[in-house]
PDB file of C-alpha atoms in Angstrom:
ATOM      1  CA  MET X   1     -33.780   6.335  -4.145  1.00 33.00           C
ATOM      2  CA  LYS X   2     -33.351   9.452  -6.268  1.00 34.00           C
ATOM      3  CA  ALA X   3     -34.472  10.010  -9.836  1.00 33.00           C
ATOM      4  CA  SER X   4     -32.885  12.788 -11.787  1.00 32.00           C
ATOM      5  CA  GLY X   5     -31.690  13.603 -15.298  1.00 32.00           C
ATOM      6  CA  GLY X   6     -32.454  10.130 -16.625  1.00 28.00           C
ATOM      7  CA  PHE X   7     -30.712   8.364 -13.752  1.00 28.00           C
ATOM      8  CA  VAL X   8     -32.306   6.465 -10.920  1.00 29.00           C
ATOM      9  CA  GLY X   9     -29.926   5.768  -8.116  1.00 32.00           C
ATOM     10  CA  GLU X  10     -29.206   5.575  -4.429  1.00 37.00           C
ATOM     11  CA  ALA X  11     -26.176   5.833  -2.224  1.00 37.00           C
ATOM     12  CA  ASP X  12     -24.559   2.530  -1.297  1.00 42.00           C
ATOM     13  CA  GLU X  13     -22.778   1.736   1.991  1.00 44.00           C
ATOM     14  CA  ASN X  14     -19.743   3.757   0.814  1.00 44.00           C
ATOM     15  CA  ASN X  15     -21.977   6.741   0.027  1.00 39.00           C
ATOM     16  CA  GLU X  16     -21.371   6.250  -3.708  1.00 43.00           C
ATOM     17  CA  VAL X  17     -24.320   6.876  -5.974  1.00 39.00           C
ATOM     18  CA  VAL X  18     -25.214   3.674  -7.779  1.00 40.00           C
ATOM     19  CA  ASP X  19     -26.881   3.757 -11.187  1.00 39.00           C
ATOM     20  CA  GLN X  20     -29.955   1.523 -10.977  1.00 41.00           C
ATOM     21  CA  ARG X  21     -30.434   1.275 -14.740  1.00 38.00           C
ATOM     22  CA  GLU X  22     -29.756  -2.066 -16.388  1.00 44.00           C
ATOM     23  CA  GLY X  23     -26.014  -2.708 -16.353  1.00 47.00           C
ATOM     24  CA  GLY X  24     -25.421   0.283 -14.052  1.00 47.00           C
ATOM     25  CA  GLY X  25     -22.707   0.498 -11.456  1.00 47.00           C
ATOM     26  CA  ALA X  26     -21.080   3.037  -9.182  1.00 46.00           C
ATOM     27  CA  LEU X  27     -21.169   6.564 -10.565  1.00 42.00           C
ATOM     28  CA  ASP X  28     -18.519   9.184  -9.971  1.00 44.00           C
ATOM     29  CA  PRO X  29     -20.360  11.922  -8.030  1.00 41.00           C
ATOM     30  CA  GLN X  30     -17.972  14.481  -9.570  1.00 42.00           C
ATOM     31  CA  ARG X  31     -19.299  13.617 -13.031  1.00 40.00           C
ATOM     32  CA  THR X  32     -22.991  13.033 -12.346  1.00 39.00           C
ATOM     33  CA  HIS X  33     -25.982  15.319 -12.251  1.00 40.00           C
ATOM     34  CA  ALA X  34     -25.942  17.394  -9.097  1.00 40.00           C
ATOM     35  CA  GLY X  35     -29.287  15.877  -8.067  1.00 42.00           C
ATOM     36  CA  MET X  36     -27.695  12.451  -7.832  1.00 38.00           C
ATOM     37  CA  ALA X  37     -25.116  13.273  -5.188  1.00 40.00           C
ATOM     38  CA  PRO X  38     -24.134  16.412  -3.365  1.00 42.00           C
ATOM     39  CA  ARG X  39     -21.472  18.334  -5.234  1.00 41.00           C
ATOM     40  CA  PRO X  40     -18.569  19.237  -3.012  1.00 40.00           C
ATOM     41  CA  ARG X  41     -18.270  22.901  -2.180  1.00 40.00           C
ATOM     42  CA  GLY X  42     -15.083  24.829  -1.623  1.00 39.00           C
ATOM     43  CA  LEU X  43     -11.699  24.670  -3.220  1.00 41.00           C
ATOM     44  CA  VAL X  44     -10.469  21.183  -2.354  1.00 41.00           C
ATOM     45  CA  PHE X  45     -12.402  18.352  -3.916  1.00 40.00           C
ATOM     46  CA  GLU X  46     -11.630  15.065  -2.168  1.00 42.00           C
ATOM     47  CA  GLY X  47      -7.875  15.571  -2.299  1.00 44.00           C
ATOM     48  CA  ARG X  48      -7.889  16.547  -5.973  1.00 45.00           C
ATOM     49  CA  PRO X  49      -6.751  19.996  -7.114  1.00 47.00           C
ATOM     50  CA  ALA X  50      -9.295  22.748  -7.552  1.00 53.00           C
ATOM     51  CA  HIS X  51     -10.295  23.408 -11.158  1.00 51.00           C
ATOM     52  CA  ALA X  52      -8.132  26.537 -11.393  1.00 51.00           C
ATOM     53  CA  GLU X  53      -5.091  24.313 -10.931  1.00 68.00           C
ATOM     54  CA  LEU X  54      -6.201  21.975 -13.714  1.00 80.00           C
ATOM     55  CA  ALA X  55      -5.406  22.675 -17.343  1.00 87.00           C
ATOM     56  CA  PRO X  56      -8.381  23.663 -19.480  1.00 91.00           C
ATOM     57  CA  SER X  57      -9.983  20.715 -21.201  1.00 92.00           C
ATOM     58  CA  ALA X  58      -8.533  19.925 -24.613  1.00 93.00           C
ATOM     59  CA  TRP X  59     -12.041  20.118 -26.044  1.00 91.00           C
ATOM     60  CA  VAL X  60     -12.603  23.668 -24.761  1.00 94.00           C
ATOM     61  CA  GLU X  61      -9.080  24.653 -25.853  1.00 93.00           C
ATOM     62  CA  ARG X  62      -9.790  23.476 -29.390  1.00 94.00           C
ATOM     63  CA  TRP X  63     -13.392  24.442 -29.974  1.00 92.00           C
ATOM     64  CA  GLY X  64     -13.407  27.553 -27.787  1.00 92.00           C
ATOM     65  CA  ALA X  65     -11.294  29.222 -30.457  1.00 93.00           C
ATOM     66  CA  LEU X  66     -14.418  29.241 -32.668  1.00 94.00           C
ATOM     67  CA  ILE X  67     -16.436  31.399 -30.268  1.00 95.00           C
ATOM     68  CA  PRO X  68     -17.070  34.735 -31.983  1.00 95.00           C
ATOM     69  CA  GLU X  69     -16.044  38.038 -30.438  1.00 95.00           C
ATOM     70  CA  GLY X  70     -18.173  38.949 -27.439  1.00 96.00           C
ATOM     71  CA  GLU X  71     -18.972  37.980 -23.876  1.00 97.00           C
ATOM     72  CA  VAL X  72     -18.900  34.289 -22.968  1.00 97.00           C
ATOM     73  CA  LEU X  73     -20.794  32.597 -20.149  1.00 96.00           C
ATOM     74  CA  ASP X  74     -18.760  30.011 -18.230  1.00 97.00           C
ATOM     75  CA  LEU X  75     -21.549  28.115 -16.496  1.00 95.00           C
ATOM     76  CA  ALA X  76     -20.750  26.156 -13.332  1.00 94.00           C
ATOM     77  CA  CYS X  77     -17.239  27.556 -13.680  1.00 95.00           C
ATOM     78  CA  GLY X  78     -15.868  26.443 -10.325  1.00 93.00           C
ATOM     79  CA  THR X  79     -12.541  28.194  -9.788  1.00 93.00           C
ATOM     80  CA  GLY X  80     -12.365  29.140 -13.436  1.00 95.00           C
ATOM     81  CA  ARG X  81      -9.979  27.049 -15.481  1.00 95.00           C
ATOM     82  CA  HIS X  82     -12.032  27.855 -18.597  1.00 96.00           C
ATOM     83  CA  THR X  83     -12.819  31.409 -17.489  1.00 97.00           C
ATOM     84  CA  ARG X  84      -9.083  32.107 -17.369  1.00 96.00           C
ATOM     85  CA  LEU X  85      -8.543  30.569 -20.820  1.00 96.00           C
ATOM     86  CA  LEU X  86     -11.331  32.634 -22.368  1.00 97.00           C
ATOM     87  CA  ALA X  87     -10.126  35.838 -20.690  1.00 97.00           C
ATOM     88  CA  ARG X  88      -6.605  35.211 -22.049  1.00 96.00           C
ATOM     89  CA  ARG X  89      -8.225  34.992 -25.473  1.00 96.00           C
ATOM     90  CA  ALA X  90      -9.628  38.511 -24.942  1.00 96.00           C
ATOM     91  CA  HIS X  91     -13.241  37.457 -24.333  1.00 97.00           C
ATOM     92  CA  PRO X  92     -15.140  39.250 -21.628  1.00 98.00           C
ATOM     93  CA  VAL X  93     -16.413  36.416 -19.391  1.00 98.00           C
ATOM     94  CA  LEU X  94     -19.310  36.034 -16.998  1.00 98.00           C
ATOM     95  CA  ALA X  95     -18.269  33.263 -14.601  1.00 98.00           C
ATOM     96  CA  LEU X  96     -21.296  31.744 -12.888  1.00 96.00           C
ATOM     97  CA  ASP X  97     -21.209  29.215 -10.064  1.00 96.00           C
ATOM     98  CA  ARG X  98     -23.035  28.502  -6.806  1.00 95.00           C
ATOM     99  CA  ASP X  99     -19.764  28.425  -4.826  1.00 95.00           C
ATOM    100  CA  ALA X 100     -18.840  31.925  -3.655  1.00 95.00           C
ATOM    101  CA  ALA X 101     -15.409  30.785  -2.431  1.00 95.00           C
ATOM    102  CA  ALA X 102     -14.574  29.398  -5.870  1.00 94.00           C
ATOM    103  CA  LEU X 103     -15.738  32.602  -7.555  1.00 96.00           C
ATOM    104  CA  ALA X 104     -13.594  34.676  -5.183  1.00 95.00           C
ATOM    105  CA  THR X 105     -10.496  33.183  -6.837  1.00 94.00           C
ATOM    106  CA  LEU X 106     -11.480  35.039 -10.024  1.00 96.00           C
ATOM    107  CA  GLU X 107     -11.760  38.498  -8.486  1.00 94.00           C
ATOM    108  CA  GLY X 108      -9.515  41.055 -10.095  1.00 94.00           C
ATOM    109  CA  LEU X 109      -9.045  39.174 -13.368  1.00 96.00           C
ATOM    110  CA  PRO X 110      -9.371  41.663 -16.235  1.00 97.00           C
ATOM    111  CA  GLY X 111     -12.518  41.158 -18.290  1.00 97.00           C
ATOM    112  CA  VAL X 112     -14.116  38.734 -15.812  1.00 98.00           C
ATOM    113  CA  ARG X 113     -17.384  39.307 -13.971  1.00 98.00           C
ATOM    114  CA  THR X 114     -18.729  36.777 -11.486  1.00 98.00           C
ATOM    115  CA  LEU X 115     -22.231  35.796 -10.491  1.00 97.00           C
ATOM    116  CA  CYS X 116     -22.999  33.521  -7.562  1.00 97.00           C
ATOM    117  CA  ALA X 117     -26.268  31.689  -8.157  1.00 95.00           C
ATOM    118  CA  ASP X 118     -27.714  28.237  -7.540  1.00 94.00           C
ATOM    119  CA  LEU X 119     -29.438  27.329 -10.797  1.00 92.00           C
ATOM    120  CA  GLU X 120     -31.154  24.283  -9.351  1.00 91.00           C
ATOM    121  CA  ASP X 121     -33.002  25.775  -6.380  1.00 92.00           C
ATOM    122  CA  GLY X 122     -36.104  26.932  -8.268  1.00 90.00           C
ATOM    123  CA  SER X 123     -35.132  30.611  -8.387  1.00 91.00           C
ATOM    124  CA  PRO X 124     -35.849  32.526 -11.585  1.00 92.00           C
ATOM    125  CA  TRP X 125     -33.200  32.341 -14.332  1.00 92.00           C
ATOM    126  CA  PRO X 126     -30.766  35.131 -13.312  1.00 94.00           C
ATOM    127  CA  LEU X 127     -29.735  35.967 -16.893  1.00 95.00           C
ATOM    128  CA  ALA X 128     -33.110  36.648 -18.487  1.00 92.00           C
ATOM    129  CA  GLY X 129     -32.633  38.782 -21.596  1.00 92.00           C
ATOM    130  CA  THR X 130     -28.837  38.437 -21.538  1.00 95.00           C
ATOM    131  CA  ARG X 131     -27.114  37.260 -24.737  1.00 96.00           C
ATOM    132  CA  PHE X 132     -23.661  35.706 -25.053  1.00 96.00           C
ATOM    133  CA  ALA X 133     -21.308  35.029 -27.946  1.00 96.00           C
ATOM    134  CA  GLY X 134     -20.854  31.550 -26.484  1.00 95.00           C
ATOM    135  CA  VAL X 135     -21.526  29.378 -23.467  1.00 94.00           C
ATOM    136  CA  VAL X 136     -18.940  27.000 -22.006  1.00 94.00           C
ATOM    137  CA  ILE X 137     -20.083  24.170 -19.736  1.00 93.00           C
ATOM    138  CA  ALA X 138     -17.763  21.403 -18.567  1.00 90.00           C
ATOM    139  CA  ASN X 139     -18.547  18.653 -16.057  1.00 86.00           C
ATOM    140  CA  TYR X 140     -22.046  19.940 -15.355  1.00 88.00           C
ATOM    141  CA  LEU X 141     -25.416  18.769 -16.619  1.00 86.00           C
ATOM    142  CA  TYR X 142     -28.805  20.066 -15.602  1.00 85.00           C
ATOM    143  CA  ARG X 143     -31.256  19.466 -18.426  1.00 88.00           C
ATOM    144  CA  PRO X 144     -33.930  21.945 -17.266  1.00 85.00           C
ATOM    145  CA  LEU X 145     -31.481  24.747 -18.221  1.00 88.00           C
ATOM    146  CA  PHE X 146     -31.100  23.718 -21.874  1.00 89.00           C
ATOM    147  CA  ALA X 147     -33.841  25.978 -23.266  1.00 89.00           C
ATOM    148  CA  ARG X 148     -32.570  28.985 -21.297  1.00 90.00           C
ATOM    149  CA  LEU X 149     -29.012  28.392 -22.483  1.00 90.00           C
ATOM    150  CA  ILE X 150     -30.047  28.120 -26.115  1.00 90.00           C
ATOM    151  CA  GLU X 151     -31.992  31.385 -25.777  1.00 91.00           C
ATOM    152  CA  SER X 152     -28.860  33.031 -24.339  1.00 91.00           C
ATOM    153  CA  VAL X 153     -26.580  32.378 -27.316  1.00 91.00           C
ATOM    154  CA  GLY X 154     -26.122  34.560 -30.387  1.00 80.00           C
ATOM    155  CA  ASP X 155     -28.170  37.275 -31.997  1.00 71.00           C
TER     156      ASP X 155
END
């Protein structure tokens, strides 16, 4: 049994994480808190295309246009579908992920820096004192980071 981010669950016989809250059922480990199920590492995720091959989310496409001029943090960026979008929009981007192989796909992109860090292993926040014009996070939730992220945005 694991408790994390408001969920209490355990892996069933098919190794799916099951939500033990009232009315809960099988949870998609790709969309749950990383503490609930191991996130896959590397570029192929259970036969699905890597994020770089996916189109940016419609939400980020729409609302990302409101990010003011300046550097943007793409947190848990994977292979960078949103990093690439933001760079095309002339934002300098810091792409942060724990998967070095995924970050390697972003090397050489103009205006993109990468940082490989596991934000859930208890290490100090690697961006202390750094400010961003915006932060983009898609398909990742780790509530202990909220205060740090809020501190990192704006003037």
